[in-house]
Short mmCIF file of C-alpha atoms and ligand atoms in Angstrom, two decimals:
data_model
loop_
_atom_site.label_atom_id
_atom_site.label_comp_id
_atom_site.label_asym_id
_atom_site.label_seq_id
_atom_site.Cartn_x
_atom_site.Cartn_y
_atom_site.Cartn_z
CA MET A 899 92.77 134.69 120.23
CA PRO A 900 93.21 135.76 116.55
CA PRO A 901 90.06 137.00 114.78
CA ARG A 902 88.12 134.25 113.09
CA PRO A 903 88.56 134.42 109.27
CA SER A 904 85.89 133.50 106.74
CA PRO A 905 85.96 129.89 105.58
CA PRO A 906 87.33 129.19 102.11
CA ALA A 907 84.56 129.12 99.51
CA GLN A 908 85.29 125.49 98.60
CA LEU A 909 84.47 124.28 102.08
CA PHE A 910 80.82 123.44 102.40
CA PRO A 911 79.99 124.38 105.91
CA HIS A 912 78.28 121.94 108.19
CA ARG A 913 76.75 122.63 111.49
CA LEU A 914 77.83 120.65 114.46
CA PRO A 915 75.07 120.07 116.99
CA ARG A 916 77.44 121.30 119.65
CA PRO A 917 81.12 122.09 119.83
CA LEU A 918 83.11 118.88 119.70
CA LEU A 919 85.95 118.72 122.15
CA LEU A 920 88.97 116.67 121.25
CA PRO A 921 92.31 116.41 122.94
CA VAL A 922 95.15 117.75 120.83
CA THR A 923 96.66 114.26 120.73
CA ALA A 924 93.45 113.01 119.16
CA LEU A 925 93.82 115.52 116.38
CA LYS A 926 97.29 114.23 115.71
CA HIS A 927 95.93 110.73 115.23
CA LEU A 928 93.12 112.02 113.09
CA ARG A 929 95.72 113.07 110.55
CA GLU A 930 95.98 109.46 109.53
CA GLN A 931 92.35 109.39 108.52
CA VAL A 932 91.50 112.92 107.57
CA PHE A 933 93.43 115.83 106.37
CA LEU A 934 93.88 118.94 108.37
CA ALA A 935 94.71 122.28 106.94
CA GLY A 936 95.44 125.67 108.28
CA ASP A 937 94.01 128.63 106.37
CA GLU A 938 97.17 129.30 104.48
CA GLY A 939 97.52 125.73 103.27
CA TRP A 940 94.07 125.47 101.74
CA THR A 941 94.05 125.52 97.97
CA GLY A 942 90.63 124.09 97.31
CA GLU A 943 89.17 120.81 96.20
CA GLU A 944 92.07 119.78 94.00
CA ARG A 945 94.20 119.25 97.03
CA THR A 946 93.61 116.08 98.98
CA ASP A 947 96.41 116.07 101.51
CA ILE A 948 97.55 119.37 102.75
CA GLY A 949 99.33 117.95 105.69
CA GLY A 950 98.91 120.85 108.07
CA ASP A 951 99.30 119.95 111.70
CA ALA A 952 96.56 120.96 114.06
CA SER A 953 98.85 120.83 116.99
CA VAL A 954 101.14 123.53 115.64
CA SER A 955 98.86 125.43 113.32
CA PRO A 956 98.39 128.98 114.54
CA THR A 957 95.27 129.39 112.41
CA PRO A 958 91.88 127.71 112.54
CA THR A 959 91.90 124.18 111.27
CA TYR A 960 89.63 122.55 108.73
CA ILE A 961 88.94 118.89 108.67
CA GLY A 962 87.85 116.86 105.66
CA CYS A 963 87.64 113.17 105.07
CA ARG A 964 90.29 111.50 102.99
CA GLY A 965 88.82 109.18 100.38
CA TRP A 966 85.46 110.91 100.12
CA PRO A 967 84.31 111.99 96.72
CA ARG A 968 85.95 115.33 96.28
CA HIS A 969 82.76 117.35 96.19
CA ARG A 970 82.03 115.97 99.64
CA VAL A 971 85.40 116.74 101.09
CA ARG A 972 84.15 119.62 103.09
CA CYS A 973 83.08 118.19 106.30
CA ILE A 974 83.71 120.41 109.23
CA ALA A 975 85.23 123.76 109.72
CA GLY A 976 86.99 124.15 112.99
CA ASP A 977 88.01 126.83 115.34
CA ALA A 978 91.27 125.84 116.91
CA ASP A 979 91.05 127.59 120.23
CA THR A 980 93.97 125.84 121.84
CA THR A 981 96.58 124.49 119.51
CA ASP A 982 99.56 124.28 121.77
CA PRO A 983 100.58 120.60 121.99
CA SER A 984 102.46 121.21 125.21
CA SER A 985 99.30 122.43 126.93
CA GLY A 986 97.53 119.11 126.42
CA THR A 987 94.28 121.02 126.45
CA SER A 988 91.36 120.71 124.09
CA THR A 989 90.62 121.98 120.66
CA SER A 990 87.06 122.92 119.99
CA LEU A 991 85.60 122.39 116.57
CA ARG A 992 82.63 124.50 115.68
CA ASP A 993 80.45 125.09 112.72
CA TRP A 994 80.87 128.07 110.42
CA SER A 995 77.37 128.63 109.22
CA SER A 996 74.01 127.06 108.59
CA PRO A 997 73.40 124.01 106.41
CA SER A 998 71.30 124.14 103.28
CA SER A 999 68.85 121.56 101.99
CA GLU A 1000 70.16 121.83 98.43
CA ASN A 1001 70.56 118.51 96.63
CA THR A 1002 74.00 117.22 95.70
CA SER A 1003 74.63 115.82 92.23
CA ASP A 1004 73.58 112.26 93.15
CA GLY A 1005 70.35 113.22 94.89
CA GLU A 1006 71.66 113.08 98.45
CA THR A 1007 70.64 116.17 100.35
CA GLU A 1008 73.23 118.28 102.03
CA ALA A 1009 71.57 117.34 105.30
CA ASP A 1010 72.31 113.66 104.50
CA VAL A 1011 75.87 114.54 103.68
CA GLU A 1012 76.11 116.39 106.93
CA THR A 1013 74.76 113.43 108.88
CA ARG A 1014 77.25 111.13 107.21
CA GLY A 1015 80.05 113.58 107.77
CA LEU A 1016 79.28 113.86 111.44
CA ALA A 1017 78.95 110.11 111.86
CA PHE A 1018 82.28 109.58 110.15
CA PHE A 1019 83.91 112.27 112.17
CA ALA A 1020 82.47 111.02 115.44
CA GLU A 1021 83.83 107.56 114.70
CA MET A 1022 87.23 108.94 113.88
CA ALA A 1023 87.17 110.98 117.04
CA THR A 1024 86.27 107.95 119.14
CA GLN A 1025 89.01 105.91 117.57
CA ALA A 1026 91.51 108.68 117.94
CA ALA A 1027 90.65 109.25 121.56
CA SER A 1028 91.34 105.60 122.39
CA PRO A 1029 94.61 105.40 124.32
CA SER A 1030 95.73 102.34 122.39
CA LYS A 1031 95.72 104.31 119.15
CA GLU A 1032 99.03 105.93 119.98
CA GLY A 1033 100.66 104.59 116.87
CA ARG A 1034 99.50 101.00 116.97
CA TYR A 1035 96.91 98.49 118.14
CA SER A 1036 97.23 96.99 121.58
CA TYR A 1037 97.43 93.22 121.98
CA GLU A 1038 93.99 93.42 123.60
CA GLU A 1039 92.50 94.95 120.46
CA TYR A 1040 93.82 92.18 118.23
CA LYS A 1041 92.40 89.76 120.79
CA GLU A 1042 89.08 91.59 120.91
CA THR A 1043 88.70 91.23 117.15
CA ALA A 1044 89.78 87.59 117.20
CA ASP A 1045 87.33 86.79 120.01
CA TRP A 1046 84.54 88.61 118.20
CA LEU A 1047 85.13 86.56 115.06
CA LEU A 1048 85.31 83.29 116.99
CA ALA A 1049 82.07 84.18 118.74
CA ASN A 1050 80.32 85.03 115.48
CA THR A 1051 81.23 82.00 113.41
CA GLU A 1052 81.76 78.35 114.07
CA HIS A 1053 84.39 78.13 111.35
CA ARG A 1054 87.91 77.51 112.62
CA PRO A 1055 90.12 78.24 109.61
CA MET A 1056 93.61 76.79 109.22
CA VAL A 1057 94.41 78.78 106.11
CA ALA A 1058 93.90 82.49 105.40
CA ILE A 1059 93.87 83.80 101.85
CA VAL A 1060 94.46 87.47 101.10
CA CYS A 1061 92.87 88.30 97.76
CA GLY A 1062 94.78 90.72 95.56
CA SER A 1063 93.39 93.28 93.13
CA GLY A 1064 90.85 91.69 90.82
CA LEU A 1065 91.13 88.37 92.65
CA GLY A 1066 88.34 88.90 95.17
CA ASN A 1067 86.15 86.30 93.49
CA LEU A 1068 88.43 83.63 94.92
CA ALA A 1069 86.35 84.03 98.07
CA ASP A 1070 83.33 82.71 96.14
CA LEU A 1071 85.02 79.32 96.07
CA LEU A 1072 84.33 78.84 99.77
CA LYS A 1073 81.45 76.61 100.72
CA GLU A 1074 79.28 77.04 103.83
CA GLN A 1075 80.16 80.71 103.82
CA VAL A 1076 79.87 83.09 106.72
CA ALA A 1077 80.88 86.61 105.68
CA PHE A 1078 81.40 89.87 107.56
CA LYS A 1079 81.79 93.34 106.14
CA TYR A 1080 84.99 94.94 107.41
CA GLU A 1081 82.98 97.84 108.78
CA ASP A 1082 81.06 95.45 111.04
CA ILE A 1083 84.17 93.85 112.56
CA PRO A 1084 85.54 95.60 115.63
CA ASN A 1085 88.82 97.44 114.98
CA PHE A 1086 89.01 96.46 111.29
CA PRO A 1087 90.12 99.14 108.83
CA LYS A 1088 88.03 99.74 105.72
CA SER A 1089 88.86 98.95 102.08
CA THR A 1090 88.97 101.98 99.79
CA VAL A 1091 90.33 100.54 96.53
CA PRO A 1092 88.16 99.38 93.58
CA GLY A 1093 88.51 95.61 93.26
CA HIS A 1094 88.80 95.18 97.05
CA ALA A 1095 85.28 94.48 98.30
CA GLY A 1096 85.98 94.70 102.02
CA ARG A 1097 84.60 91.42 103.35
CA LEU A 1098 86.03 88.67 105.48
CA VAL A 1099 84.65 85.36 104.24
CA PHE A 1100 84.86 82.14 106.24
CA GLY A 1101 84.15 78.74 104.70
CA ASN A 1102 85.60 75.52 103.35
CA LEU A 1103 87.67 75.33 100.20
CA ASN A 1104 87.80 71.80 98.88
CA GLY A 1105 87.27 70.61 102.44
CA LYS A 1106 89.87 72.87 104.02
CA PRO A 1107 88.61 75.42 106.57
CA CYS A 1108 89.66 78.84 105.27
CA VAL A 1109 89.15 82.52 105.74
CA CYS A 1110 89.44 84.90 102.81
CA MET A 1111 90.17 88.60 102.91
CA GLN A 1112 88.16 89.92 100.01
CA GLY A 1113 90.13 93.13 99.86
CA ARG A 1114 93.35 94.14 101.55
CA PHE A 1115 94.76 97.39 102.88
CA HIS A 1116 97.58 99.30 101.25
CA MET A 1117 100.05 101.85 102.42
CA TYR A 1118 99.00 104.24 99.66
CA GLU A 1119 95.46 104.37 101.06
CA GLY A 1120 96.99 106.36 103.88
CA TYR A 1121 97.01 103.52 106.38
CA PRO A 1122 99.99 103.10 108.67
CA LEU A 1123 101.57 99.68 108.30
CA TRP A 1124 100.27 98.47 111.65
CA LYS A 1125 96.78 98.93 110.21
CA VAL A 1126 97.64 97.46 106.83
CA THR A 1127 98.73 94.28 108.60
CA PHE A 1128 96.10 94.21 111.35
CA PRO A 1129 94.21 91.17 109.97
CA ILE A 1130 97.32 89.01 109.86
CA ARG A 1131 97.77 89.02 113.63
CA VAL A 1132 94.06 88.46 114.05
CA PHE A 1133 94.37 85.38 111.83
CA HIS A 1134 97.15 84.11 114.04
CA LEU A 1135 94.98 84.59 117.12
CA ILE A 1136 92.04 82.70 115.65
CA GLY A 1137 94.25 79.69 114.95
CA VAL A 1138 95.30 80.15 111.32
CA GLN A 1139 98.61 78.44 110.54
CA THR A 1140 99.18 79.30 106.90
CA VAL A 1141 98.61 82.53 104.99
CA ILE A 1142 98.35 82.62 101.22
CA VAL A 1143 98.97 86.16 100.02
CA THR A 1144 97.90 86.83 96.45
CA ASN A 1145 98.46 89.99 94.48
CA ALA A 1146 98.36 91.61 91.09
CA ALA A 1147 101.83 92.55 89.90
CA GLY A 1148 103.65 94.03 86.95
CA GLY A 1149 106.05 91.64 85.24
CA LEU A 1150 109.66 92.81 85.15
CA ASN A 1151 111.15 89.52 84.03
CA GLU A 1152 111.16 89.46 80.24
CA ASP A 1153 109.89 85.87 80.19
CA TYR A 1154 106.73 86.79 82.07
CA ARG A 1155 103.48 87.45 80.18
CA VAL A 1156 100.12 88.81 81.29
CA GLY A 1157 98.18 85.96 82.86
CA HIS A 1158 101.26 84.13 84.09
CA ILE A 1159 101.52 83.23 87.74
CA MET A 1160 104.57 83.81 89.88
CA VAL A 1161 105.03 81.81 93.06
CA ILE A 1162 106.94 84.23 95.27
CA LYS A 1163 110.33 82.87 96.23
CA ASP A 1164 111.51 85.98 98.00
CA HIS A 1165 110.75 89.67 98.23
CA ILE A 1166 112.39 93.07 98.29
CA ASN A 1167 110.69 95.28 100.85
CA PHE A 1168 111.45 98.68 99.40
CA PRO A 1169 109.52 100.76 101.95
CA GLY A 1170 111.48 98.83 104.57
CA PHE A 1171 114.68 100.38 103.22
CA ALA A 1172 113.24 103.74 104.16
CA GLY A 1173 112.23 102.72 107.67
CA GLN A 1174 108.66 101.76 106.78
CA ASN A 1175 108.43 98.36 108.42
CA PRO A 1176 105.24 97.19 110.16
CA LEU A 1177 107.30 95.95 113.10
CA MET A 1178 108.72 99.40 113.85
CA GLY A 1179 108.00 100.54 117.38
CA PRO A 1180 107.95 98.61 120.61
CA ASN A 1181 107.98 94.86 120.00
CA GLU A 1182 104.96 92.88 121.16
CA ASP A 1183 106.68 89.74 122.47
CA ARG A 1184 103.37 87.87 122.58
CA PHE A 1185 103.42 87.88 118.77
CA GLY A 1186 107.09 87.29 118.06
CA PRO A 1187 110.73 88.29 118.54
CA ARG A 1188 112.24 91.73 118.18
CA PHE A 1189 114.45 90.71 115.25
CA PRO A 1190 112.71 88.05 113.17
CA PRO A 1191 114.65 86.48 110.28
CA MET A 1192 113.22 86.89 106.78
CA SER A 1193 115.55 84.57 104.86
CA ASP A 1194 112.88 81.86 105.11
CA ALA A 1195 109.90 84.13 104.54
CA TYR A 1196 108.27 82.08 101.76
CA ASP A 1197 107.84 78.49 102.85
CA ARG A 1198 109.85 76.14 100.66
CA ASP A 1199 107.43 73.23 101.00
CA LEU A 1200 104.42 75.35 100.13
CA ARG A 1201 106.24 76.63 97.05
CA LYS A 1202 106.94 73.08 95.98
CA LEU A 1203 103.29 72.19 96.52
CA ALA A 1204 102.24 75.09 94.29
CA LEU A 1205 104.65 74.06 91.56
CA SER A 1206 103.54 70.44 91.66
CA ALA A 1207 99.86 71.47 91.65
CA SER A 1208 100.49 73.58 88.54
CA ARG A 1209 102.19 70.64 86.84
CA ASP A 1210 99.21 68.42 87.68
CA LEU A 1211 96.90 71.05 86.21
CA GLY A 1212 98.94 71.31 83.03
CA PHE A 1213 99.95 74.94 83.30
CA ALA A 1214 103.50 74.61 84.54
CA ALA A 1215 104.66 76.64 81.50
CA GLU A 1216 102.69 79.66 82.73
CA LEU A 1217 103.99 79.39 86.26
CA HIS A 1218 107.30 80.80 87.51
CA GLU A 1219 109.09 81.22 90.78
CA GLY A 1220 110.47 84.69 91.33
CA VAL A 1221 111.19 87.72 93.45
CA TYR A 1222 108.44 90.23 94.22
CA CYS A 1223 109.38 93.82 94.89
CA GLY A 1224 106.92 95.73 97.07
CA LEU A 1225 106.73 99.50 96.62
CA GLY A 1226 104.53 102.08 98.31
CA GLY A 1227 102.47 103.14 95.27
CA PRO A 1228 100.03 104.48 94.25
CA SER A 1229 101.89 105.80 91.22
CA PHE A 1230 103.07 103.08 88.88
CA GLU A 1231 106.78 102.90 88.22
CA THR A 1232 108.80 104.96 85.80
CA ILE A 1233 110.77 103.19 83.09
CA ALA A 1234 114.02 103.89 84.93
CA GLU A 1235 112.57 102.43 88.13
CA CYS A 1236 111.46 99.26 86.35
CA ARG A 1237 114.89 98.81 84.79
CA PHE A 1238 116.52 99.44 88.15
CA LEU A 1239 114.29 96.94 89.98
CA ASN A 1240 114.87 94.35 87.31
CA ARG A 1241 118.65 94.74 87.63
CA LEU A 1242 118.28 94.42 91.39
CA GLY A 1243 116.85 90.96 90.88
CA ALA A 1244 113.12 91.60 91.05
CA ASP A 1245 110.90 89.62 88.68
CA ALA A 1246 107.62 91.37 89.48
CA VAL A 1247 106.62 94.62 91.12
CA GLY A 1248 103.57 95.53 93.19
CA MET A 1249 102.23 97.71 95.99
CA SER A 1250 101.39 95.25 98.75
CA THR A 1251 102.17 91.86 100.28
CA VAL A 1252 105.62 92.45 101.79
CA HIS A 1253 104.24 94.06 104.96
CA GLU A 1254 101.72 91.27 105.48
CA VAL A 1255 104.47 88.70 105.02
CA VAL A 1256 106.79 90.38 107.53
CA VAL A 1257 104.03 90.40 110.15
CA ALA A 1258 102.95 86.85 109.34
CA ARG A 1259 106.48 85.53 109.72
CA HIS A 1260 106.95 87.52 112.93
CA CYS A 1261 104.07 85.59 114.52
CA GLY A 1262 105.16 82.26 113.07
CA LEU A 1263 102.66 81.82 110.25
CA ARG A 1264 103.74 79.89 107.18
CA VAL A 1265 103.48 81.93 104.00
CA LEU A 1266 102.77 81.15 100.39
CA GLY A 1267 102.84 84.13 98.02
CA ILE A 1268 101.25 84.08 94.59
CA SER A 1269 101.44 86.98 92.11
CA LEU A 1270 99.26 87.19 89.06
CA ILE A 1271 101.10 89.08 86.33
CA THR A 1272 98.46 91.57 85.25
CA ASN A 1273 100.64 93.79 83.08
CA GLN A 1274 104.15 93.93 81.75
CA ALA A 1275 106.16 96.68 83.37
CA VAL A 1276 107.16 99.31 80.84
CA MET A 1277 110.91 99.07 80.29
CA ASP A 1278 111.30 100.65 76.88
CA TYR A 1279 111.28 104.39 76.17
CA ASN A 1280 109.68 103.74 72.78
CA SER A 1281 106.72 101.94 74.30
CA GLU A 1282 103.28 103.54 74.24
CA ALA A 1283 102.02 101.27 77.06
CA ARG A 1284 100.77 102.87 80.27
CA ALA A 1285 100.04 100.82 83.38
CA ASN A 1286 96.56 101.36 84.78
CA HIS A 1287 94.30 99.85 87.43
CA GLU A 1288 91.52 98.92 84.97
CA GLU A 1289 93.94 96.75 83.03
CA VAL A 1290 95.02 95.14 86.32
CA LEU A 1291 91.43 94.33 87.31
CA LYS A 1292 90.64 93.00 83.82
CA ALA A 1293 93.65 90.70 83.85
CA GLY A 1294 92.55 89.48 87.28
CA ARG A 1295 89.08 88.61 85.97
CA GLU A 1296 90.54 86.86 82.94
CA SER A 1297 92.83 84.66 85.00
CA GLU A 1298 90.62 83.96 87.95
CA LYS A 1299 89.77 80.47 86.73
CA MET A 1300 93.44 79.52 86.65
CA MET A 1301 93.97 80.94 90.13
CA GLU A 1302 90.85 79.14 91.35
CA LYS A 1303 92.09 75.82 90.00
CA LEU A 1304 95.49 76.30 91.54
CA LEU A 1305 94.09 77.09 94.97
CA THR A 1306 91.45 74.38 94.86
CA THR A 1307 94.10 71.79 94.01
CA LEU A 1308 96.61 73.15 96.45
CA LEU A 1309 94.52 73.68 99.55
CA PRO A 1310 93.78 70.07 100.50
CA ARG A 1311 97.48 69.27 100.12
CA ILE A 1312 98.49 71.77 102.78
CA GLU A 1313 99.23 70.04 106.06
CA THR A 1314 100.42 71.58 109.29
CA ASN A 1315 103.93 70.57 108.35
CA ASN A 1316 104.41 69.66 104.73
CA ASN A 1317 107.66 67.96 104.00
CA VAL A 1318 107.88 67.84 100.26
CA ASN A 1319 110.98 66.60 98.46
O1 LIG B 2052 96.45 94.45 96.33
P1 LIG B 2052 97.30 94.22 95.13
O2 LIG B 2052 98.75 94.25 95.44
O3 LIG B 2052 96.92 92.95 94.39
O4 LIG B 2052 96.98 95.42 94.14
C1 LIG B 2052 97.80 95.89 93.10
C2 LIG B 2052 98.64 97.04 93.60
C3 LIG B 2052 97.64 98.17 93.56
O5 LIG B 2052 96.81 98.11 94.69
C4 LIG B 2052 96.82 97.89 92.37
C5 LIG B 2052 97.33 98.60 91.17
O6 LIG B 2052 96.52 98.32 90.05
O7 LIG B 2052 96.94 96.47 92.14
#
């Protein structure tokens, strides 16, 4: 075994109560949640994803938690005793030195941080060690979550609403609410983005039984697409028939203004072009077919209902039908990219939705997509405008009343099979 080097200074060492044994395969899965770095790859706190691979790293491996405040990204130092993936043996993770009781900047002691770090890590380890986590959820896990929800609420929603950035308050419209934090629901991922609260809210919207995702999951958070779309299949299993996906989007169409609404007519799944499709991998026939069509992804009757509701509400002039282009994010688009997408036929651009829609259609759910135009995409090299998340959230807050009215008017009109002419 190579001699054990000193830990990098930026790593705050934490003591493990005892060596933690994990199979090498578990470490591979942990890469989705935490970053792993060999000695050579470590460049300090500025780096959040070093992308070393424990299974091939010849040097000791450090593990930190993605998404933690950076000064806390220093969870556990490890001693990779056995790193040969072919051996299938275990990797032991040990502490480097003793903890201190020094306070961190927000008053939490290092001991608290350590406790949290260990709890987080233990959870990750448990999840990673589960055989079903080999790249996807098993049917039984979707079912487990669905059954848990059905056992914990009497609500039986027909419609699910996914709230986009800044649109989480839509969930407040529901009456007779029963809400669950994502972290309390078995198998549910966790929201990490500001403006995505991370609660599943059941209730009635204008008499219609609904469930609202107050916060969605995005590819750029580091989640694989089978996690991003996990709730959609759960909705199917609890009896939901229609999903309304909302999002914040940048307007590419020159007629679109901030605060306008776009009913999604079609989408361009850009990550899909690069092989990032949530249906990649073995098909689960109990959800749907291997090769689902997408030419009817956005339900024509639901689109008509949305357009007629907007006419009834008097804001038809602010409502468009258009094509949404989903990208991976988290960087906003360059000017050249915006021009390119616009020429391709996209009217609005965002970082979500398309994966949820693919999975929803795969399991036969009807889909209505609604984009709130929160900013105009920058298309001009002379422009000083810069897209930013604060602006997106602000536009969401400013237009929430319009979105609320649209949904409140629309929901009671949704039948199992609308046939609107
Ligand atoms: O969840 P959505 O698609 O509404 O959120 C958009 C895309 C990014 O998450 C974020 C950028 O501001 O808003």
